[in-house]
Each structure stands twice: as C-alpha cells, then as structure tokens.
mmCIF file with all atom_site columns, C-alpha atoms in Angstrom:
data_model
loop_
_atom_site.group_PDB
_atom_site.id
_atom_site.type_symbol
_atom_site.label_atom_id
_atom_site.label_alt_id
_atom_site.label_comp_id
_atom_site.label_asym_id
_atom_site.label_entity_id
_atom_site.label_seq_id
_atom_site.pdbx_PDB_ins_code
_atom_site.Cartn_x
_atom_site.Cartn_y
_atom_site.Cartn_z
_atom_site.occupancy
_atom_site.B_iso_or_equiv
_atom_site.pdbx_formal_charge
_atom_site.auth_seq_id
_atom_site.auth_comp_id
_atom_site.auth_asym_id
_atom_site.auth_atom_id
_atom_site.pdbx_PDB_model_num
ATOM 1   C CA . MET A 1 1   ? -1.137  38.135 -12.092 1.00 81.00 ? 1   MET A CA 1
ATOM 2   C CA . SER A 1 2   ? 2.307   36.369 -11.184 1.00 77.00 ? 2   SER A CA 1
ATOM 3   C CA . THR A 1 3   ? 2.099   34.826 -7.378  1.00 81.00 ? 3   THR A CA 1
ATOM 4   C CA . THR A 1 4   ? 5.554   35.828 -5.972  1.00 90.00 ? 4   THR A CA 1
ATOM 5   C CA . ASN A 1 5   ? 5.271   33.309 -3.015  1.00 91.00 ? 5   ASN A CA 1
ATOM 6   C CA . ILE A 1 6   ? 3.440   31.573 -0.253  1.00 92.00 ? 6   ILE A CA 1
ATOM 7   C CA . PHE A 1 7   ? 2.580   30.301 3.008   1.00 94.00 ? 7   PHE A CA 1
ATOM 8   C CA . VAL A 1 8   ? 1.112   27.266 4.531   1.00 95.00 ? 8   VAL A CA 1
ATOM 9   C CA . THR A 1 9   ? -0.398  28.241 7.696   1.00 94.00 ? 9   THR A CA 1
ATOM 10  C CA . VAL A 1 10  ? -0.731  24.696 10.229  1.00 93.00 ? 10  VAL A CA 1
ATOM 11  C CA . PRO A 1 11  ? -1.666  24.879 13.713  1.00 93.00 ? 11  PRO A CA 1
ATOM 12  C CA . VAL A 1 12  ? 0.455   23.620 16.407  1.00 95.00 ? 12  VAL A CA 1
ATOM 13  C CA . ALA A 1 13  ? 0.175   21.951 19.451  1.00 94.00 ? 13  ALA A CA 1
ATOM 14  C CA . ASP A 1 14  ? 3.562   22.859 20.903  1.00 96.00 ? 14  ASP A CA 1
ATOM 15  C CA . LEU A 1 15  ? 5.532   25.637 18.981  1.00 97.00 ? 15  LEU A CA 1
ATOM 16  C CA . GLU A 1 16  ? 8.849   24.729 20.776  1.00 97.00 ? 16  GLU A CA 1
ATOM 17  C CA . VAL A 1 17  ? 8.127   20.732 19.435  1.00 98.00 ? 17  VAL A CA 1
ATOM 18  C CA . SER A 1 18  ? 7.354   21.890 16.192  1.00 98.00 ? 18  SER A CA 1
ATOM 19  C CA . LYS A 1 19  ? 10.428  24.565 16.033  1.00 98.00 ? 19  LYS A CA 1
ATOM 20  C CA . ALA A 1 20  ? 12.448  22.024 16.423  1.00 98.00 ? 20  ALA A CA 1
ATOM 21  C CA . PHE A 1 21  ? 10.900  19.590 13.916  1.00 98.00 ? 21  PHE A CA 1
ATOM 22  C CA . TYR A 1 22  ? 11.311  21.021 11.525  1.00 98.00 ? 22  TYR A CA 1
ATOM 23  C CA . THR A 1 23  ? 15.260  23.406 12.080  1.00 98.00 ? 23  THR A CA 1
ATOM 24  C CA . ALA A 1 24  ? 15.743  19.425 12.726  1.00 98.00 ? 24  ALA A CA 1
ATOM 25  C CA . LEU A 1 25  ? 14.772  19.156 8.526   1.00 97.00 ? 25  LEU A CA 1
ATOM 26  C CA . GLY A 1 26  ? 17.113  21.354 7.602   1.00 97.00 ? 26  GLY A CA 1
ATOM 27  C CA . TYR A 1 27  ? 14.886  24.729 7.409   1.00 98.00 ? 27  TYR A CA 1
ATOM 28  C CA . THR A 1 28  ? 15.255  27.933 9.644   1.00 98.00 ? 28  THR A CA 1
ATOM 29  C CA . VAL A 1 29  ? 12.836  30.018 11.905  1.00 98.00 ? 29  VAL A CA 1
ATOM 30  C CA . ASN A 1 30  ? 12.564  33.892 10.513  1.00 97.00 ? 30  ASN A CA 1
ATOM 31  C CA . PRO A 1 31  ? 12.544  35.838 13.821  1.00 96.00 ? 31  PRO A CA 1
ATOM 32  C CA . ASN A 1 32  ? 11.036  39.354 11.590  1.00 96.00 ? 32  ASN A CA 1
ATOM 33  C CA . PHE A 1 33  ? 7.733   36.977 11.684  1.00 94.00 ? 33  PHE A CA 1
ATOM 34  C CA . SER A 1 34  ? 7.587   34.704 14.466  1.00 96.00 ? 34  SER A CA 1
ATOM 35  C CA . ASP A 1 35  ? 6.347   35.643 18.046  1.00 96.00 ? 35  ASP A CA 1
ATOM 36  C CA . GLU A 1 36  ? 5.351   33.467 20.820  1.00 96.00 ? 36  GLU A CA 1
ATOM 37  C CA . SER A 1 37  ? 1.976   32.113 19.512  1.00 96.00 ? 37  SER A CA 1
ATOM 38  C CA . SER A 1 38  ? 3.886   31.822 15.703  1.00 96.00 ? 38  SER A CA 1
ATOM 39  C CA . ALA A 1 39  ? 6.980   31.107 13.800  1.00 98.00 ? 39  ALA A CA 1
ATOM 40  C CA . CYS A 1 40  ? 8.053   31.388 10.275  1.00 97.00 ? 40  CYS A CA 1
ATOM 41  C CA . ILE A 1 41  ? 9.661   28.338 8.697   1.00 98.00 ? 41  ILE A CA 1
ATOM 42  C CA . VAL A 1 42  ? 12.182  29.059 5.416   1.00 98.00 ? 42  VAL A CA 1
ATOM 43  C CA . LEU A 1 43  ? 11.728  26.225 3.246   1.00 97.00 ? 43  LEU A CA 1
ATOM 44  C CA . SER A 1 44  ? 12.789  28.105 0.357   1.00 96.00 ? 44  SER A CA 1
ATOM 45  C CA . ASP A 1 45  ? 12.887  31.815 -0.577  1.00 96.00 ? 45  ASP A CA 1
ATOM 46  C CA . THR A 1 46  ? 8.560   32.133 -1.677  1.00 96.00 ? 46  THR A CA 1
ATOM 47  C CA . ILE A 1 47  ? 7.781   28.922 0.001   1.00 96.00 ? 47  ILE A CA 1
ATOM 48  C CA . TYR A 1 48  ? 6.812   29.475 4.060   1.00 97.00 ? 48  TYR A CA 1
ATOM 49  C CA . VAL A 1 49  ? 5.471   27.252 6.395   1.00 97.00 ? 49  VAL A CA 1
ATOM 50  C CA . MET A 1 50  ? 3.548   29.530 9.451   1.00 96.00 ? 50  MET A CA 1
ATOM 51  C CA . LEU A 1 51  ? 3.123   27.325 12.896  1.00 97.00 ? 51  LEU A CA 1
ATOM 52  C CA . LEU A 1 52  ? 0.403   29.323 14.890  1.00 95.00 ? 52  LEU A CA 1
ATOM 53  C CA . ALA A 1 53  ? 0.107   27.780 18.161  1.00 95.00 ? 53  ALA A CA 1
ATOM 54  C CA . LYS A 1 54  ? -4.171  26.964 18.053  1.00 91.00 ? 54  LYS A CA 1
ATOM 55  C CA . SER A 1 55  ? -5.042  28.959 20.028  1.00 89.00 ? 55  SER A CA 1
ATOM 56  C CA . ARG A 1 56  ? -4.357  31.804 17.911  1.00 91.00 ? 56  ARG A CA 1
ATOM 57  C CA . PHE A 1 57  ? -4.732  29.906 14.797  1.00 87.00 ? 57  PHE A CA 1
ATOM 58  C CA . GLY A 1 58  ? -8.503  29.532 16.110  1.00 84.00 ? 58  GLY A CA 1
ATOM 59  C CA . ASN A 1 59  ? -8.608  32.998 15.546  1.00 87.00 ? 59  ASN A CA 1
ATOM 60  C CA . LEU A 1 60  ? -8.125  33.291 11.815  1.00 86.00 ? 60  LEU A CA 1
ATOM 61  C CA . THR A 1 61  ? -11.418 31.284 10.847  1.00 86.00 ? 61  THR A CA 1
ATOM 62  C CA . ASP A 1 62  ? -14.973 30.466 11.825  1.00 87.00 ? 62  ASP A CA 1
ATOM 63  C CA . ARG A 1 63  ? -14.617 26.716 11.144  1.00 86.00 ? 63  ARG A CA 1
ATOM 64  C CA . GLU A 1 64  ? -13.881 24.325 13.709  1.00 86.00 ? 64  GLU A CA 1
ATOM 65  C CA . LEU A 1 65  ? -9.971  22.964 13.874  1.00 86.00 ? 65  LEU A CA 1
ATOM 66  C CA . VAL A 1 66  ? -9.513  19.203 13.084  1.00 86.00 ? 66  VAL A CA 1
ATOM 67  C CA . ASP A 1 67  ? -7.077  17.318 14.564  1.00 87.00 ? 67  ASP A CA 1
ATOM 68  C CA . PRO A 1 68  ? -4.427  16.624 11.389  1.00 86.00 ? 68  PRO A CA 1
ATOM 69  C CA . LYS A 1 69  ? -3.942  13.554 13.234  1.00 86.00 ? 69  LYS A CA 1
ATOM 70  C CA . THR A 1 70  ? -7.713  11.804 12.260  1.00 90.00 ? 70  THR A CA 1
ATOM 71  C CA . HIS A 1 71  ? -8.403  14.432 9.482   1.00 87.00 ? 71  HIS A CA 1
ATOM 72  C CA . THR A 1 72  ? -7.210  15.491 5.853   1.00 82.00 ? 72  THR A CA 1
ATOM 73  C CA . GLN A 1 73  ? -7.445  18.643 5.054   1.00 77.00 ? 73  GLN A CA 1
ATOM 74  C CA . ALA A 1 74  ? -4.604  19.158 2.410   1.00 80.00 ? 74  ALA A CA 1
ATOM 75  C CA . LEU A 1 75  ? -1.605  17.504 1.418   1.00 80.00 ? 75  LEU A CA 1
ATOM 76  C CA . HIS A 1 76  ? 0.983   19.803 0.131   1.00 91.00 ? 76  HIS A CA 1
ATOM 77  C CA . ALA A 1 77  ? 3.331   18.855 -1.762  1.00 94.00 ? 77  ALA A CA 1
ATOM 78  C CA . LEU A 1 78  ? 7.664   19.838 -1.679  1.00 94.00 ? 78  LEU A CA 1
ATOM 79  C CA . GLY A 1 79  ? 9.888   18.803 -4.872  1.00 94.00 ? 79  GLY A CA 1
ATOM 80  C CA . VAL A 1 80  ? 13.389  17.897 -4.012  1.00 96.00 ? 80  VAL A CA 1
ATOM 81  C CA . GLU A 1 81  ? 16.218  17.861 -6.172  1.00 94.00 ? 81  GLU A CA 1
ATOM 82  C CA . THR A 1 82  ? 17.100  13.841 -5.607  1.00 95.00 ? 82  THR A CA 1
ATOM 83  C CA . ARG A 1 83  ? 15.269  10.440 -4.783  1.00 96.00 ? 83  ARG A CA 1
ATOM 84  C CA . ASP A 1 84  ? 18.162  10.178 -2.228  1.00 97.00 ? 84  ASP A CA 1
ATOM 85  C CA . GLU A 1 85  ? 17.114  13.663 -0.965  1.00 96.00 ? 85  GLU A CA 1
ATOM 86  C CA . VAL A 1 86  ? 12.941  12.523 -0.606  1.00 97.00 ? 86  VAL A CA 1
ATOM 87  C CA . ASP A 1 87  ? 15.029  9.107  1.448   1.00 98.00 ? 87  ASP A CA 1
ATOM 88  C CA . ALA A 1 88  ? 17.142  11.624 4.168   1.00 97.00 ? 88  ALA A CA 1
ATOM 89  C CA . LEU A 1 89  ? 14.603  13.455 4.543   1.00 96.00 ? 89  LEU A CA 1
ATOM 90  C CA . ALA A 1 90  ? 11.614  10.847 4.951   1.00 98.00 ? 90  ALA A CA 1
ATOM 91  C CA . ALA A 1 91  ? 14.272  9.392  8.043   1.00 98.00 ? 91  ALA A CA 1
ATOM 92  C CA . THR A 1 92  ? 15.162  12.768 9.369   1.00 98.00 ? 92  THR A CA 1
ATOM 93  C CA . ALA A 1 93  ? 11.235  13.577 9.624   1.00 98.00 ? 93  ALA A CA 1
ATOM 94  C CA . LEU A 1 94  ? 11.425  10.038 12.111  1.00 97.00 ? 94  LEU A CA 1
ATOM 95  C CA . ASP A 1 95  ? 14.203  11.174 14.097  1.00 98.00 ? 95  ASP A CA 1
ATOM 96  C CA . ALA A 1 96  ? 12.794  14.293 15.313  1.00 98.00 ? 96  ALA A CA 1
ATOM 97  C CA . GLY A 1 97  ? 9.444   13.502 16.489  1.00 98.00 ? 97  GLY A CA 1
ATOM 98  C CA . GLY A 1 98  ? 7.863   12.845 13.170  1.00 98.00 ? 98  GLY A CA 1
ATOM 99  C CA . SER A 1 99  ? 6.253   10.193 11.199  1.00 97.00 ? 99  SER A CA 1
ATOM 100 C CA . VAL A 1 100 ? 5.976   8.665  7.935   1.00 97.00 ? 100 VAL A CA 1
ATOM 101 C CA . PRO A 1 101 ? 3.010   7.257  6.986   1.00 94.00 ? 101 PRO A CA 1
ATOM 102 C CA . GLY A 1 102 ? 2.807   4.491  4.711   1.00 93.00 ? 102 GLY A CA 1
ATOM 103 C CA . ASP A 1 103 ? 5.307   3.058  1.995   1.00 97.00 ? 103 ASP A CA 1
ATOM 104 C CA . PRO A 1 104 ? 7.112   5.040  -0.720  1.00 98.00 ? 104 PRO A CA 1
ATOM 105 C CA . GLN A 1 105 ? 5.396   5.405  -4.196  1.00 97.00 ? 105 GLN A CA 1
ATOM 106 C CA . ASP A 1 106 ? 7.559   4.685  -6.895  1.00 96.00 ? 106 ASP A CA 1
ATOM 107 C CA . PHE A 1 107 ? 5.887   5.414  -9.653  1.00 93.00 ? 107 PHE A CA 1
ATOM 108 C CA . GLY A 1 108 ? 9.446   5.135  -12.745 1.00 92.00 ? 108 GLY A CA 1
ATOM 109 C CA . PHE A 1 109 ? 9.232   9.322  -13.465 1.00 93.00 ? 109 PHE A CA 1
ATOM 110 C CA . MET A 1 110 ? 8.524   10.370 -9.756  1.00 94.00 ? 110 MET A CA 1
ATOM 111 C CA . TYR A 1 111 ? 9.146   9.251  -6.308  1.00 98.00 ? 111 TYR A CA 1
ATOM 112 C CA . ALA A 1 112 ? 7.797   10.342 -3.131  1.00 97.00 ? 112 ALA A CA 1
ATOM 113 C CA . ARG A 1 113 ? 7.013   9.958  0.262   1.00 98.00 ? 113 ARG A CA 1
ATOM 114 C CA . ASP A 1 114 ? 4.713   11.022 2.956   1.00 96.00 ? 114 ASP A CA 1
ATOM 115 C CA . ILE A 1 115 ? 5.481   12.620 6.300   1.00 97.00 ? 115 ILE A CA 1
ATOM 116 C CA . GLU A 1 116 ? 3.859   14.885 8.859   1.00 95.00 ? 116 GLU A CA 1
ATOM 117 C CA . ASP A 1 117 ? 5.165   16.452 11.817  1.00 96.00 ? 117 ASP A CA 1
ATOM 118 C CA . PRO A 1 118 ? 4.347   16.129 15.208  1.00 97.00 ? 118 PRO A CA 1
ATOM 119 C CA . ASP A 1 119 ? 0.784   17.578 15.614  1.00 94.00 ? 119 ASP A CA 1
ATOM 120 C CA . GLY A 1 120 ? -0.495  15.292 12.056  1.00 93.00 ? 120 GLY A CA 1
ATOM 121 C CA . ASN A 1 121 ? 0.235   17.693 9.203   1.00 93.00 ? 121 ASN A CA 1
ATOM 122 C CA . GLY A 1 122 ? 1.214   16.242 6.166   1.00 93.00 ? 122 GLY A CA 1
ATOM 123 C CA . TRP A 1 123 ? 3.594   16.935 3.282   1.00 94.00 ? 123 TRP A CA 1
ATOM 124 C CA . GLN A 1 124 ? 4.167   14.802 0.917   1.00 96.00 ? 124 GLN A CA 1
ATOM 125 C CA . ILE A 1 125 ? 8.429   14.957 -0.243  1.00 96.00 ? 125 ILE A CA 1
ATOM 126 C CA . THR A 1 126 ? 8.689   14.351 -4.039  1.00 96.00 ? 126 THR A CA 1
ATOM 127 C CA . TRP A 1 127 ? 11.489  14.272 -6.209  1.00 96.00 ? 127 TRP A CA 1
ATOM 128 C CA . MET A 1 128 ? 10.689  14.285 -10.413 1.00 94.00 ? 128 MET A CA 1
ATOM 129 C CA . ASP A 1 129 ? 12.358  12.981 -13.729 1.00 91.00 ? 129 ASP A CA 1
ATOM 130 C CA . PRO A 1 130 ? 13.478  16.729 -14.949 1.00 90.00 ? 130 PRO A CA 1
ATOM 131 C CA . ALA A 1 131 ? 12.192  14.843 -18.430 1.00 87.00 ? 131 ALA A CA 1
ATOM 132 C CA . ALA A 1 132 ? 8.804   14.207 -16.585 1.00 85.00 ? 132 ALA A CA 1
ATOM 133 C CA . GLN A 1 133 ? 8.945   17.759 -16.084 1.00 82.00 ? 133 GLN A CA 1
ATOM 134 C CA . GLN A 1 134 ? 8.826   19.120 -19.146 1.00 84.00 ? 134 GLN A CA 1
ATOM 135 C CA . ASN A 1 135 ? 7.181   17.016 -21.111 1.00 85.00 ? 135 ASN A CA 1
ATOM 136 C CA . GLY A 1 136 ? 4.819   14.928 -18.568 1.00 85.00 ? 136 GLY A CA 1
ATOM 137 C CA . PRO A 1 137 ? 4.467   11.595 -17.382 1.00 82.00 ? 137 PRO A CA 1
ATOM 138 C CA . PRO A 1 138 ? 6.234   8.759  -19.937 1.00 80.00 ? 138 PRO A CA 1
ATOM 139 C CA . ALA A 1 139 ? 2.866   7.154  -21.928 1.00 78.00 ? 139 ALA A CA 1
ATOM 140 C CA . GLU A 1 140 ? 1.769   3.854  -20.496 1.00 71.00 ? 140 GLU A CA 1
#
C-alpha cells in the first residue's frame, strides 16, 4: 500500500479569515473542493488542509470539539527547504493574524518554529539537514 496524499482537516470559526491567513502564507485555495462552509488549501501537490466551518466539522464526528487555543490534539509538521524559510514563514504567520508560540528550536541538524492559525490550530515548520534526513541525526 502506498499513501498518495494527505488531507488535514481543521475546524475554523471564520472561514474567510482562515483562507486569508493560509493564502498570506503563500498557499492557494482549490475552488473545486471549496464552498460556503469549507476551503481546500493546497500546500503541495500531495498535501492539503481542509478548513471546515465548526458547524460542518461537527457533523464529521460524535466527539466533542475542543478549542485548539487551549487544547492540543495534534501538531502537524511541514518541512521546508531552508532554515531561513522557517523564520520567514513564522514572520508571515504573525503578520497574517496567527501566532508564534515559544522560541525557535535549534538542534543543529534540525530547526523548527511553531505557528498557529487564527483559530489556534498548530503547525510546526521545520528544516532538516539533508544528511540527517538520509542518515539520521548525528551521534551525540
């Protein structure tokens, strides 16, 4: 079995605010999978974020929806090509109405920053040394 793509679905309070945030980060909206209560954000050819109005998201589960600003269920990591891109994306997230909780995490072979969209949905932006991707982290 081979996984061909990933859709990460997150609940949002204001679809237009959320679309503006993700497009400010440089991503696009796929109108073929978007309507008045959802938006498909294209991160790459195989990675998508489905923004769903909370009312619509609630129809997908019998579980209680939690506030991502106060509860964490998952942290999704997105890899970029350079350390500078990590910092640039964090700065853009702030400018677009998101937040950047915590300090940068620098492990030498890996560098990361956490960002949150306006609803508090968390993303970790990471860069990893290509040698570490191939061989694992250096021995300590």
